[in-house]
Amino acid sequence: MSEGPAPMPVDETPTCDPVLDRLFNVEGDLQVQAQRIAAVQGSISNIEKLLGKLYEAQGLEKPASISSVGGSVSRVRPAALPDFNGSCDKGQAFLNGCLFYFYAVSQQFPDKQARINWALTYFKSGRAATYANRILRTLPRCRFAGAVTVRG
């Protein structure tokens, strides 16, 4: 006598579309992985706390090699953005790309001005290039800018 399939959780309702079924399965797998990662990070945090107490009790300095899990540097290399020409229909897509890039590698941009300067490097044609040139002309000049001459 077979017992039949195990009951599915409410949020994993089967559909007639195999693509949606796969999507539900992948989302479920991602949730399980996220829970496992959270558990591992919690364990590591507890171990770090215990090690910190041990070093403190022995009067030792915490080694530099022990660092918090949350403080690791991202090794994510997001794709570079396409050049922006200033067209209105591509403006929102360019802005979204910038925001995703800033989110992925936020530690590489110490402030808003660094983000703006980075985004301006993609303003290479059309109205965007005109705007970038105008902005660059208003920036403070290097004190040696007038000293350089090109000889032909």
PDB file of C-alpha atoms in Angstrom:
ATOM      1  CA  MET A   1       0.000   0.000   0.000  1.00  0.00           C
ATOM      2  CA  SER A   2       1.600   3.300  -1.064  1.00  0.00           C
ATOM      3  CA  GLU A   3       1.148   6.371   1.040  1.00  0.00           C
ATOM      4  CA  GLY A   4       1.170   8.767  -1.904  1.00  0.00           C
ATOM      5  CA  PRO A   5       3.123  11.993  -2.237  1.00  0.00           C
ATOM      6  CA  ALA A   6       3.925  14.075   0.792  1.00  0.00           C
ATOM      7  CA  PRO A   7       1.655  17.110   1.241  1.00  0.00           C
ATOM      8  CA  MET A   8       3.081  20.302  -0.243  1.00  0.00           C
ATOM      9  CA  PRO A   9       3.417  23.445   1.848  1.00  0.00           C
ATOM     10  CA  VAL A  10       0.782  26.082   1.139  1.00  0.00           C
ATOM     11  CA  ASP A  11       3.230  28.460  -0.562  1.00  0.00           C
ATOM     12  CA  GLU A  12       4.407  25.782  -3.016  1.00  0.00           C
ATOM     13  CA  THR A  13       1.151  25.217  -4.859  1.00  0.00           C
ATOM     14  CA  PRO A  14       1.721  23.266  -8.092  1.00  0.00           C
ATOM     15  CA  THR A  15       0.747  24.973 -11.316  1.00  0.00           C
ATOM     16  CA  CYS A  16       0.098  23.792 -14.836  1.00  0.00           C
ATOM     17  CA  ASP A  17       3.166  25.662 -16.013  1.00  0.00           C
ATOM     18  CA  PRO A  18       6.454  23.745 -15.636  1.00  0.00           C
ATOM     19  CA  VAL A  19       8.408  27.021 -15.617  1.00  0.00           C
ATOM     20  CA  LEU A  20       6.452  28.274 -12.614  1.00  0.00           C
ATOM     21  CA  ASP A  21       6.907  24.905 -10.909  1.00  0.00           C
ATOM     22  CA  ARG A  22      10.667  25.223 -11.386  1.00  0.00           C
ATOM     23  CA  LEU A  23      10.546  28.788 -10.076  1.00  0.00           C
ATOM     24  CA  PHE A  24       8.708  27.666  -6.931  1.00  0.00           C
ATOM     25  CA  ASN A  25      11.276  24.889  -6.424  1.00  0.00           C
ATOM     26  CA  VAL A  26      14.210  27.262  -6.876  1.00  0.00           C
ATOM     27  CA  GLU A  27      12.690  29.794  -4.477  1.00  0.00           C
ATOM     28  CA  GLY A  28      12.199  27.042  -1.906  1.00  0.00           C
ATOM     29  CA  ASP A  29      15.801  25.918  -2.331  1.00  0.00           C
ATOM     30  CA  LEU A  30      17.002  29.509  -1.930  1.00  0.00           C
ATOM     31  CA  GLN A  31      15.037  29.903   1.289  1.00  0.00           C
ATOM     32  CA  VAL A  32      16.589  26.721   2.671  1.00  0.00           C
ATOM     33  CA  GLN A  33      20.081  27.901   1.690  1.00  0.00           C
ATOM     34  CA  ALA A  34      19.470  31.325   3.254  1.00  0.00           C
ATOM     35  CA  GLN A  35      18.416  29.645   6.508  1.00  0.00           C
ATOM     36  CA  ARG A  36      21.521  27.449   6.457  1.00  0.00           C
ATOM     37  CA  ILE A  37      23.772  30.434   5.799  1.00  0.00           C
ATOM     38  CA  ALA A  38      22.137  32.374   8.633  1.00  0.00           C
ATOM     39  CA  ALA A  39      22.714  29.415  10.962  1.00  0.00           C
ATOM     40  CA  VAL A  40      26.387  29.176   9.947  1.00  0.00           C
ATOM     41  CA  GLN A  41      26.858  32.929  10.386  1.00  0.00           C
ATOM     42  CA  GLY A  42      25.257  32.698  13.828  1.00  0.00           C
ATOM     43  CA  SER A  43      27.618  29.870  14.760  1.00  0.00           C
ATOM     44  CA  ILE A  44      30.623  31.832  13.546  1.00  0.00           C
ATOM     45  CA  SER A  45      29.507  34.890  15.524  1.00  0.00           C
ATOM     46  CA  ASN A  46      29.176  32.766  18.666  1.00  0.00           C
ATOM     47  CA  ILE A  47      32.631  31.279  18.118  1.00  0.00           C
ATOM     48  CA  GLU A  48      34.099  34.758  17.613  1.00  0.00           C
ATOM     49  CA  LYS A  49      32.474  35.952  20.846  1.00  0.00           C
ATOM     50  CA  LEU A  50      33.861  32.973  22.740  1.00  0.00           C
ATOM     51  CA  LEU A  51      37.314  33.509  21.256  1.00  0.00           C
ATOM     52  CA  GLY A  52      37.120  37.184  22.192  1.00  0.00           C
ATOM     53  CA  LYS A  53      36.287  36.249  25.789  1.00  0.00           C
ATOM     54  CA  LEU A  54      39.137  33.729  25.827  1.00  0.00           C
ATOM     55  CA  TYR A  55      41.657  36.274  24.557  1.00  0.00           C
ATOM     56  CA  GLU A  56      40.329  38.845  27.025  1.00  0.00           C
ATOM     57  CA  ALA A  57      40.547  36.410  29.953  1.00  0.00           C
ATOM     58  CA  GLN A  58      44.138  35.571  29.086  1.00  0.00           C
ATOM     59  CA  GLY A  59      45.031  39.213  28.549  1.00  0.00           C
ATOM     60  CA  LEU A  60      45.938  38.649  24.925  1.00  0.00           C
ATOM     61  CA  GLU A  61      45.247  40.872  21.984  1.00  0.00           C
ATOM     62  CA  LYS A  62      42.784  39.559  19.420  1.00  0.00           C
ATOM     63  CA  PRO A  63      44.674  38.504  16.269  1.00  0.00           C
ATOM     64  CA  ALA A  64      44.026  40.453  13.095  1.00  0.00           C
ATOM     65  CA  SER A  65      43.200  37.255  11.202  1.00  0.00           C
ATOM     66  CA  ILE A  66      39.983  36.805  13.163  1.00  0.00           C
ATOM     67  CA  SER A  67      37.418  39.119  11.665  1.00  0.00           C
ATOM     68  CA  SER A  68      33.684  39.360  11.661  1.00  0.00           C
ATOM     69  CA  VAL A  69      31.722  37.549   8.963  1.00  0.00           C
ATOM     70  CA  GLY A  70      29.790  40.695   8.102  1.00  0.00           C
ATOM     71  CA  GLY A  71      32.983  42.671   7.563  1.00  0.00           C
ATOM     72  CA  SER A  72      34.255  40.661   4.632  1.00  0.00           C
ATOM     73  CA  VAL A  73      35.030  42.486   1.411  1.00  0.00           C
ATOM     74  CA  SER A  74      32.818  41.671  -1.536  1.00  0.00           C
ATOM     75  CA  ARG A  75      34.527  39.962  -4.436  1.00  0.00           C
ATOM     76  CA  VAL A  76      31.527  40.540  -6.668  1.00  0.00           C
ATOM     77  CA  ARG A  77      32.434  41.950 -10.052  1.00  0.00           C
ATOM     78  CA  PRO A  78      29.227  43.327 -11.548  1.00  0.00           C
ATOM     79  CA  ALA A  79      29.092  43.925 -15.272  1.00  0.00           C
ATOM     80  CA  ALA A  80      30.088  47.364 -16.475  1.00  0.00           C
ATOM     81  CA  LEU A  81      27.300  49.654 -17.570  1.00  0.00           C
ATOM     82  CA  PRO A  82      26.751  50.491 -21.224  1.00  0.00           C
ATOM     83  CA  ASP A  83      27.650  54.023 -22.265  1.00  0.00           C
ATOM     84  CA  PHE A  84      24.852  56.531 -21.750  1.00  0.00           C
ATOM     85  CA  ASN A  85      24.021  59.043 -24.490  1.00  0.00           C
ATOM     86  CA  GLY A  86      21.421  61.085 -22.635  1.00  0.00           C
ATOM     87  CA  SER A  87      18.317  59.652 -24.277  1.00  0.00           C
ATOM     88  CA  CYS A  88      15.261  59.835 -22.042  1.00  0.00           C
ATOM     89  CA  ASP A  89      14.060  56.327 -22.858  1.00  0.00           C
ATOM     90  CA  LYS A  90      17.305  54.765 -21.580  1.00  0.00           C
ATOM     91  CA  GLY A  91      17.791  57.054 -18.595  1.00  0.00           C
ATOM     92  CA  GLN A  92      15.898  54.995 -16.017  1.00  0.00           C
ATOM     93  CA  ALA A  93      17.626  51.788 -17.110  1.00  0.00           C
ATOM     94  CA  PHE A  94      21.014  53.496 -16.754  1.00  0.00           C
ATOM     95  CA  LEU A  95      20.089  54.830 -13.317  1.00  0.00           C
ATOM     96  CA  ASN A  96      18.906  51.378 -12.207  1.00  0.00           C
ATOM     97  CA  GLY A  97      22.177  49.875 -13.431  1.00  0.00           C
ATOM     98  CA  CYS A  98      24.125  52.447 -11.414  1.00  0.00           C
ATOM     99  CA  LEU A  99      22.111  51.728  -8.285  1.00  0.00           C
ATOM    100  CA  PHE A 100      22.618  47.973  -8.612  1.00  0.00           C
ATOM    101  CA  TYR A 101      26.351  48.530  -9.149  1.00  0.00           C
ATOM    102  CA  PHE A 102      26.604  50.789  -6.096  1.00  0.00           C
ATOM    103  CA  TYR A 103      24.742  48.218  -4.025  1.00  0.00           C
ATOM    104  CA  ALA A 104      27.001  45.371  -5.159  1.00  0.00           C
ATOM    105  CA  VAL A 105      30.303  47.149  -4.526  1.00  0.00           C
ATOM    106  CA  SER A 106      29.381  49.957  -2.130  1.00  0.00           C
ATOM    107  CA  GLN A 107      32.734  49.776  -0.308  1.00  0.00           C
ATOM    108  CA  GLN A 108      34.481  51.043  -3.454  1.00  0.00           C
ATOM    109  CA  PHE A 109      32.649  54.375  -3.276  1.00  0.00           C
ATOM    110  CA  PRO A 110      33.500  56.346  -0.130  1.00  0.00           C
ATOM    111  CA  ASP A 111      30.986  59.130  -0.781  1.00  0.00           C
ATOM    112  CA  LYS A 112      28.328  60.471  -3.139  1.00  0.00           C
ATOM    113  CA  GLN A 113      30.837  62.483  -5.149  1.00  0.00           C
ATOM    114  CA  ALA A 114      32.787  59.315  -5.983  1.00  0.00           C
ATOM    115  CA  ARG A 115      29.558  57.716  -7.225  1.00  0.00           C
ATOM    116  CA  ILE A 116      28.727  60.741  -9.353  1.00  0.00           C
ATOM    117  CA  ASN A 117      32.210  60.869 -10.849  1.00  0.00           C
ATOM    118  CA  TRP A 118      32.069  57.153 -11.661  1.00  0.00           C
ATOM    119  CA  ALA A 119      28.671  57.511 -13.360  1.00  0.00           C
ATOM    120  CA  LEU A 120      29.934  60.474 -15.403  1.00  0.00           C
ATOM    121  CA  THR A 121      32.593  58.235 -16.961  1.00  0.00           C
ATOM    122  CA  TYR A 122      29.776  56.518 -18.881  1.00  0.00           C
ATOM    123  CA  PHE A 123      28.489  59.793 -20.353  1.00  0.00           C
ATOM    124  CA  LYS A 124      30.418  59.457 -23.620  1.00  0.00           C
ATOM    125  CA  SER A 125      28.118  60.581 -26.421  1.00  0.00           C
ATOM    126  CA  GLY A 126      25.176  62.811 -27.250  1.00  0.00           C
ATOM    127  CA  ARG A 127      23.614  65.076 -24.655  1.00  0.00           C
ATOM    128  CA  ALA A 128      25.200  63.078 -21.860  1.00  0.00           C
ATOM    129  CA  ALA A 129      28.713  63.884 -23.115  1.00  0.00           C
ATOM    130  CA  THR A 130      27.817  67.573 -23.363  1.00  0.00           C
ATOM    131  CA  TYR A 131      26.531  67.499 -19.793  1.00  0.00           C
ATOM    132  CA  ALA A 132      29.620  65.654 -18.501  1.00  0.00           C
ATOM    133  CA  ASN A 133      31.927  68.160 -20.211  1.00  0.00           C
ATOM    134  CA  ARG A 134      30.039  71.040 -18.614  1.00  0.00           C
ATOM    135  CA  ILE A 135      30.306  69.409 -15.177  1.00  0.00           C
ATOM    136  CA  LEU A 136      34.023  68.716 -15.597  1.00  0.00           C
ATOM    137  CA  ARG A 137      34.676  72.355 -16.529  1.00  0.00           C
ATOM    138  CA  THR A 138      33.122  73.496 -13.242  1.00  0.00           C
ATOM    139  CA  LEU A 139      35.262  71.199 -11.066  1.00  0.00           C
ATOM    140  CA  PRO A 140      38.235  72.797  -9.319  1.00  0.00           C
ATOM    141  CA  ARG A 141      41.291  72.546 -11.507  1.00  0.00           C
ATOM    142  CA  CYS A 142      44.567  70.973 -10.530  1.00  0.00           C
ATOM    143  CA  ARG A 143      47.108  73.652  -9.645  1.00  0.00           C
ATOM    144  CA  PHE A 144      49.468  72.293 -12.330  1.00  0.00           C
ATOM    145  CA  ALA A 145      46.863  72.231 -15.116  1.00  0.00           C
ATOM    146  CA  GLY A 146      48.153  75.458 -16.692  1.00  0.00           C
ATOM    147  CA  ALA A 147      51.801  74.399 -16.464  1.00  0.00           C
ATOM    148  CA  VAL A 148      51.529  71.512 -18.908  1.00  0.00           C
ATOM    149  CA  THR A 149      52.079  72.378 -22.550  1.00  0.00           C
ATOM    150  CA  VAL A 150      52.134  70.078 -25.528  1.00  0.00           C
ATOM    151  CA  ARG A 151      54.985  70.566 -27.953  1.00  0.00           C
ATOM    152  CA  GLY A 152      54.644  69.337 -31.491  1.00  0.00           C
TER     153      GLY A 152
END
